[in-house]
Amino acid sequence: AAKPYNMQTFATSCSRLTGCDIRLARVSHRESMKNMVKQGIDDWQACGISQIYDQINSWKYVFGTEQDFKKVLGRNPADVEEWIWENRSAFIPGKSNGATRV
């Protein structure tokens, strides 16, 4: 099973694995939604994303504890560092081909 994490853990892991300086910036629920809508995300989706981030940061929702994850996908959930590494091109476009995991 995956280790639990919040957004600070995500930012720290992402920074370490990509070599980029990534810091968590706290913004209000309203500001978060406004920024997502500005980027083209529908209001209802921005609201849901912002709500799940609030749940993650308050440890009310913990990734890796879902009972049906393995049943649905046939595998255990990846931990945050595995997920970042597998999706590193989203964080450092053009640099992921030669990246080595630390």
CSV table of N, CA and C in Angstrom, one decimal:
chain,number,residue,atom,x,y,z
A,1,ALA,N,0.8,-1.2,0.0
A,1,ALA,CA,0.0,0.0,0.0
A,1,ALA,C,0.9,1.2,0.0
A,2,ALA,N,0.3,2.3,-0.5
A,2,ALA,CA,1.1,3.6,-0.6
A,2,ALA,C,1.2,4.2,0.8
A,3,LYS,N,2.3,5.0,1.0
A,3,LYS,CA,2.4,5.7,2.2
A,3,LYS,C,1.5,7.0,2.1
A,4,PRO,N,0.9,7.3,3.2
A,4,PRO,CA,0.1,8.5,3.2
A,4,PRO,C,0.9,9.8,2.9
A,5,TYR,N,0.3,10.8,2.3
A,5,TYR,CA,1.0,12.0,2.1
A,5,TYR,C,0.0,13.2,2.0
A,6,ASN,N,0.6,14.4,2.2
A,6,ASN,CA,-0.2,15.6,2.0
A,6,ASN,C,0.5,16.4,0.9
A,7,MET,N,0.0,17.7,0.7
A,7,MET,CA,0.6,18.4,-0.4
A,7,MET,C,2.1,18.9,-0.1
A,8,GLN,N,2.4,19.1,1.2
A,8,GLN,CA,3.8,19.4,1.5
A,8,GLN,C,4.7,18.2,1.2
A,9,THR,N,4.3,17.0,1.5
A,9,THR,CA,5.1,15.8,1.2
A,9,THR,C,5.2,15.8,-0.4
A,10,PHE,N,4.1,16.0,-1.1
A,10,PHE,CA,4.2,16.0,-2.5
A,10,PHE,C,5.2,17.0,-3.1
A,11,ALA,N,5.1,18.2,-2.6
A,11,ALA,CA,6.1,19.3,-3.1
A,11,ALA,C,7.5,18.9,-2.8
A,12,THR,N,7.8,18.4,-1.6
A,12,THR,CA,9.1,18.1,-1.2
A,12,THR,C,9.7,16.9,-2.0
A,13,SER,N,8.8,15.9,-2.2
A,13,SER,CA,9.2,14.8,-3.0
A,13,SER,C,9.4,15.2,-4.5
A,14,CYS,N,8.6,16.0,-5.0
A,14,CYS,CA,8.7,16.4,-6.4
A,14,CYS,C,9.9,17.2,-6.6
A,15,SER,N,10.3,18.1,-5.7
A,15,SER,CA,11.5,18.9,-5.7
A,15,SER,C,12.7,18.0,-5.7
A,16,ARG,N,12.7,17.0,-4.8
A,16,ARG,CA,13.9,16.2,-4.7
A,16,ARG,C,14.1,15.3,-6.0
A,17,LEU,N,13.0,14.7,-6.5
A,17,LEU,CA,13.1,13.8,-7.6
A,17,LEU,C,13.3,14.5,-8.9
A,18,THR,N,12.9,15.7,-9.1
A,18,THR,CA,13.0,16.4,-10.4
A,18,THR,C,14.3,17.3,-10.4
A,19,GLY,N,14.8,17.7,-9.2
A,19,GLY,CA,15.9,18.6,-9.1
A,19,GLY,C,15.4,20.0,-9.3
A,20,CYS,N,14.1,20.3,-9.4
A,20,CYS,CA,13.5,21.6,-9.5
A,20,CYS,C,13.2,22.1,-8.1
A,21,ASP,N,13.3,23.5,-8.0
A,21,ASP,CA,12.9,24.1,-6.7
A,21,ASP,C,11.4,24.3,-6.7
A,22,ILE,N,10.8,23.3,-6.0
A,22,ILE,CA,9.3,23.4,-5.9
A,22,ILE,C,8.9,23.6,-4.4
A,23,ARG,N,8.1,24.6,-4.2
A,23,ARG,CA,7.7,24.9,-2.8
A,23,ARG,C,6.2,25.0,-2.8
A,24,LEU,N,5.7,24.6,-1.7
A,24,LEU,CA,4.2,24.7,-1.5
A,24,LEU,C,3.8,26.1,-1.2
A,25,ALA,N,2.9,26.6,-1.9
A,25,ALA,CA,2.3,27.9,-1.7
A,25,ALA,C,0.8,27.8,-1.3
A,26,ARG,N,0.5,28.1,-0.1
A,26,ARG,CA,-0.9,28.0,0.4
A,26,ARG,C,-1.7,29.2,-0.2
A,27,VAL,N,-2.8,28.8,-0.8
A,27,VAL,CA,-3.8,29.7,-1.3
A,27,VAL,C,-5.1,29.3,-0.8
A,28,SER,N,-6.0,30.3,-0.8
A,28,SER,CA,-7.4,30.0,-0.3
A,28,SER,C,-8.1,29.1,-1.3
A,29,HIS,N,-9.1,28.5,-0.8
A,29,HIS,CA,-10.0,27.6,-1.6
A,29,HIS,C,-10.5,28.5,-2.8
A,30,ARG,N,-10.9,29.7,-2.5
A,30,ARG,CA,-11.5,30.6,-3.5
A,30,ARG,C,-10.4,30.9,-4.6
A,31,GLU,N,-9.2,31.3,-4.1
A,31,GLU,CA,-8.1,31.6,-5.1
A,31,GLU,C,-7.7,30.4,-5.9
A,32,SER,N,-7.7,29.3,-5.3
A,32,SER,CA,-7.3,28.0,-6.0
A,32,SER,C,-8.3,27.8,-7.1
A,33,MET,N,-9.6,27.9,-6.8
A,33,MET,CA,-10.7,27.7,-7.8
A,33,MET,C,-10.5,28.7,-8.9
A,34,LYS,N,-10.3,30.0,-8.6
A,34,LYS,CA,-10.2,31.0,-9.5
A,34,LYS,C,-9.1,30.8,-10.5
A,35,ASN,N,-7.9,30.3,-10.0
A,35,ASN,CA,-6.8,30.0,-10.8
A,35,ASN,C,-7.0,28.9,-11.8
A,36,MET,N,-7.7,27.8,-11.3
A,36,MET,CA,-8.0,26.7,-12.1
A,36,MET,C,-9.0,27.1,-13.2
A,37,VAL,N,-10.0,27.8,-12.9
A,37,VAL,CA,-11.0,28.3,-13.9
A,37,VAL,C,-10.3,29.1,-15.0
A,38,LYS,N,-9.3,30.0,-14.5
A,38,LYS,CA,-8.6,30.8,-15.4
A,38,LYS,C,-7.8,30.0,-16.4
A,39,GLN,N,-7.4,28.7,-16.0
A,39,GLN,CA,-6.6,27.8,-16.9
A,39,GLN,C,-7.5,27.0,-17.7
A,40,GLY,N,-8.8,27.2,-17.6
A,40,GLY,CA,-9.7,26.5,-18.5
A,40,GLY,C,-10.5,25.3,-17.9
A,41,ILE,N,-10.3,25.1,-16.6
A,41,ILE,CA,-11.0,24.0,-15.9
A,41,ILE,C,-12.4,24.5,-15.5
A,42,ASP,N,-13.4,23.7,-15.8
A,42,ASP,CA,-14.8,24.0,-15.5
A,42,ASP,C,-15.0,24.3,-14.0
A,43,ASP,N,-15.9,25.2,-13.6
A,43,ASP,CA,-16.2,25.5,-12.2
A,43,ASP,C,-16.3,24.3,-11.3
A,44,TRP,N,-17.2,23.4,-11.8
A,44,TRP,CA,-17.5,22.2,-10.9
A,44,TRP,C,-16.3,21.4,-10.7
A,45,GLN,N,-15.4,21.3,-11.7
A,45,GLN,CA,-14.2,20.5,-11.6
A,45,GLN,C,-13.2,21.2,-10.6
A,46,ALA,N,-13.1,22.5,-10.8
A,46,ALA,CA,-12.2,23.2,-10.0
A,46,ALA,C,-12.6,23.1,-8.5
A,47,CYS,N,-13.9,23.2,-8.3
A,47,CYS,CA,-14.5,23.1,-6.9
A,47,CYS,C,-14.1,21.7,-6.3
A,48,GLY,N,-14.3,20.6,-7.1
A,48,GLY,CA,-14.0,19.3,-6.6
A,48,GLY,C,-12.5,19.1,-6.3
A,49,ILE,N,-11.7,19.6,-7.2
A,49,ILE,CA,-10.2,19.5,-7.1
A,49,ILE,C,-9.8,20.2,-5.8
A,50,SER,N,-10.3,21.4,-5.7
A,50,SER,CA,-10.0,22.3,-4.5
A,50,SER,C,-10.4,21.6,-3.2
A,51,GLN,N,-11.6,21.0,-3.2
A,51,GLN,CA,-12.1,20.3,-2.0
A,51,GLN,C,-11.2,19.1,-1.7
A,52,ILE,N,-10.8,18.3,-2.7
A,52,ILE,CA,-9.9,17.1,-2.4
A,52,ILE,C,-8.6,17.6,-1.8
A,53,TYR,N,-8.0,18.7,-2.4
A,53,TYR,CA,-6.8,19.2,-1.8
A,53,TYR,C,-7.0,19.6,-0.4
A,54,ASP,N,-8.1,20.2,0.0
A,54,ASP,CA,-8.4,20.6,1.4
A,54,ASP,C,-8.4,19.3,2.2
A,55,GLN,N,-9.0,18.3,1.7
A,55,GLN,CA,-9.1,17.0,2.5
A,55,GLN,C,-7.7,16.4,2.7
A,56,ILE,N,-6.9,16.4,1.6
A,56,ILE,CA,-5.5,15.9,1.7
A,56,ILE,C,-4.7,16.6,2.7
A,57,ASN,N,-4.8,18.0,2.7
A,57,ASN,CA,-3.9,18.8,3.6
A,57,ASN,C,-4.4,18.7,5.0
A,58,SER,N,-5.6,18.4,5.3
A,58,SER,CA,-6.1,18.2,6.7
A,58,SER,C,-6.0,16.7,7.1
A,59,TRP,N,-5.4,15.9,6.3
A,59,TRP,CA,-5.3,14.4,6.5
A,59,TRP,C,-6.7,13.7,6.7
A,60,LYS,N,-7.7,14.3,6.2
A,60,LYS,CA,-9.1,13.7,6.2
A,60,LYS,C,-9.2,12.7,5.1
A,61,TYR,N,-8.4,12.9,4.0
A,61,TYR,CA,-8.4,11.9,2.9
A,61,TYR,C,-6.9,11.5,2.8
A,62,VAL,N,-6.7,10.2,2.9
A,62,VAL,CA,-5.3,9.7,2.8
A,62,VAL,C,-5.2,8.8,1.6
A,63,PHE,N,-4.4,9.1,0.7
A,63,PHE,CA,-4.1,8.2,-0.5
A,63,PHE,C,-3.5,6.9,0.0
A,64,GLY,N,-3.9,5.9,-0.7
A,64,GLY,CA,-3.3,4.6,-0.4
A,64,GLY,C,-4.1,3.8,0.6
A,65,THR,N,-5.2,4.4,1.2
A,65,THR,CA,-6.0,3.7,2.1
A,65,THR,C,-7.3,3.2,1.5
A,66,GLU,N,-7.5,3.5,0.2
A,66,GLU,CA,-8.8,3.1,-0.4
A,66,GLU,C,-8.9,1.6,-0.5
A,67,GLN,N,-10.0,1.1,0.0
A,67,GLN,CA,-10.2,-0.4,0.0
A,67,GLN,C,-10.4,-1.0,-1.3
A,68,ASP,N,-10.9,-0.3,-2.3
A,68,ASP,CA,-11.3,-0.9,-3.6
A,68,ASP,C,-10.2,-0.7,-4.7
A,69,PHE,N,-9.1,0.0,-4.4
A,69,PHE,CA,-8.1,0.4,-5.4
A,69,PHE,C,-7.6,-0.9,-6.1
A,70,LYS,N,-7.2,-1.9,-5.4
A,70,LYS,CA,-6.6,-3.1,-6.0
A,70,LYS,C,-7.7,-3.9,-6.7
A,71,LYS,N,-8.9,-3.9,-6.2
A,71,LYS,CA,-10.0,-4.6,-6.8
A,71,LYS,C,-10.3,-4.0,-8.2
A,72,VAL,N,-10.3,-2.7,-8.2
A,72,VAL,CA,-10.7,-2.0,-9.5
A,72,VAL,C,-9.5,-2.0,-10.5
A,73,LEU,N,-8.3,-1.7,-10.1
A,73,LEU,CA,-7.2,-1.6,-11.0
A,73,LEU,C,-6.3,-2.8,-11.1
A,74,GLY,N,-6.5,-3.8,-10.1
A,74,GLY,CA,-5.6,-5.0,-10.2
A,74,GLY,C,-4.2,-4.8,-9.6
A,75,ARG,N,-4.0,-3.7,-9.0
A,75,ARG,CA,-2.7,-3.4,-8.4
A,75,ARG,C,-2.8,-2.5,-7.2
A,76,ASN,N,-1.8,-2.5,-6.4
A,76,ASN,CA,-1.8,-1.6,-5.2
A,76,ASN,C,-1.5,-0.2,-5.7
A,77,PRO,N,-1.9,0.8,-5.0
A,77,PRO,CA,-1.7,2.2,-5.4
A,77,PRO,C,-0.2,2.5,-5.3
A,78,ALA,N,0.3,3.4,-6.2
A,78,ALA,CA,1.7,3.8,-6.1
A,78,ALA,C,1.9,4.8,-5.0
A,79,ASP,N,3.1,4.8,-4.4
A,79,ASP,CA,3.3,5.9,-3.4
A,79,ASP,C,3.6,7.2,-4.1
A,80,VAL,N,3.6,8.3,-3.4
A,80,VAL,CA,3.8,9.6,-4.1
A,80,VAL,C,5.1,9.7,-4.9
A,81,GLU,N,6.2,9.1,-4.4
A,81,GLU,CA,7.4,9.2,-5.1
A,81,GLU,C,7.4,8.4,-6.4
A,82,GLU,N,6.8,7.2,-6.3
A,82,GLU,CA,6.7,6.3,-7.5
A,82,GLU,C,5.8,7.1,-8.6
A,83,TRP,N,4.7,7.7,-8.1
A,83,TRP,CA,3.8,8.4,-9.0
A,83,TRP,C,4.5,9.6,-9.7
A,84,ILE,N,5.3,10.4,-8.9
A,84,ILE,CA,6.0,11.5,-9.4
A,84,ILE,C,7.0,11.0,-10.4
A,85,TRP,N,7.8,10.0,-10.1
A,85,TRP,CA,8.8,9.5,-11.0
A,85,TRP,C,8.2,9.0,-12.3
A,86,GLU,N,7.1,8.2,-12.2
A,86,GLU,CA,6.4,7.7,-13.4
A,86,GLU,C,5.8,8.9,-14.3
A,87,ASN,N,5.5,10.0,-13.7
A,87,ASN,CA,4.9,11.1,-14.4
A,87,ASN,C,5.8,12.3,-14.5
A,88,ARG,N,7.1,12.1,-14.4
A,88,ARG,CA,8.1,13.2,-14.3
A,88,ARG,C,8.1,14.2,-15.4
A,89,SER,N,7.7,13.7,-16.6
A,89,SER,CA,7.7,14.6,-17.8
A,89,SER,C,6.6,15.7,-17.6
A,90,ALA,N,5.6,15.5,-16.8
A,90,ALA,CA,4.7,16.5,-16.5
A,90,ALA,C,5.3,17.7,-15.7
A,91,PHE,N,6.3,17.4,-15.0
A,91,PHE,CA,7.0,18.3,-14.1
A,91,PHE,C,8.2,19.0,-14.7
A,92,ILE,N,8.9,18.2,-15.5
A,92,ILE,CA,10.1,18.7,-16.2
A,92,ILE,C,10.1,18.3,-17.6
A,93,PRO,N,9.3,18.9,-18.4
A,93,PRO,CA,9.2,18.5,-19.9
A,93,PRO,C,10.5,18.6,-20.6
A,94,GLY,N,10.8,17.6,-21.4
A,94,GLY,CA,12.0,17.6,-22.1
A,94,GLY,C,13.3,17.2,-21.4
A,95,LYS,N,13.2,17.0,-20.1
A,95,LYS,CA,14.3,16.6,-19.3
A,95,LYS,C,14.2,15.2,-18.7
A,96,SER,N,13.0,14.6,-18.9
A,96,SER,CA,12.8,13.3,-18.2
A,96,SER,C,13.6,12.1,-18.9
A,97,ASN,N,13.9,12.2,-20.1
A,97,ASN,CA,14.5,11.1,-20.8
A,97,ASN,C,15.9,10.7,-20.2
A,98,GLY,N,16.7,11.7,-19.8
A,98,GLY,CA,18.0,11.3,-19.2
A,98,GLY,C,18.0,11.4,-17.7
A,99,ALA,N,16.8,11.6,-17.1
A,99,ALA,CA,16.8,11.7,-15.6
A,99,ALA,C,17.1,10.3,-15.0
A,100,THR,N,17.8,10.3,-13.9
A,100,THR,CA,18.0,9.1,-13.1
A,100,THR,C,17.4,9.3,-11.7
A,101,ARG,N,16.8,8.2,-11.2
A,101,ARG,CA,16.2,8.3,-9.9
A,101,ARG,C,17.3,8.4,-8.8
A,102,VAL,N,17.1,9.3,-7.8
A,102,VAL,CA,18.0,9.4,-6.7
A,102,VAL,C,17.6,8.6,-5.5
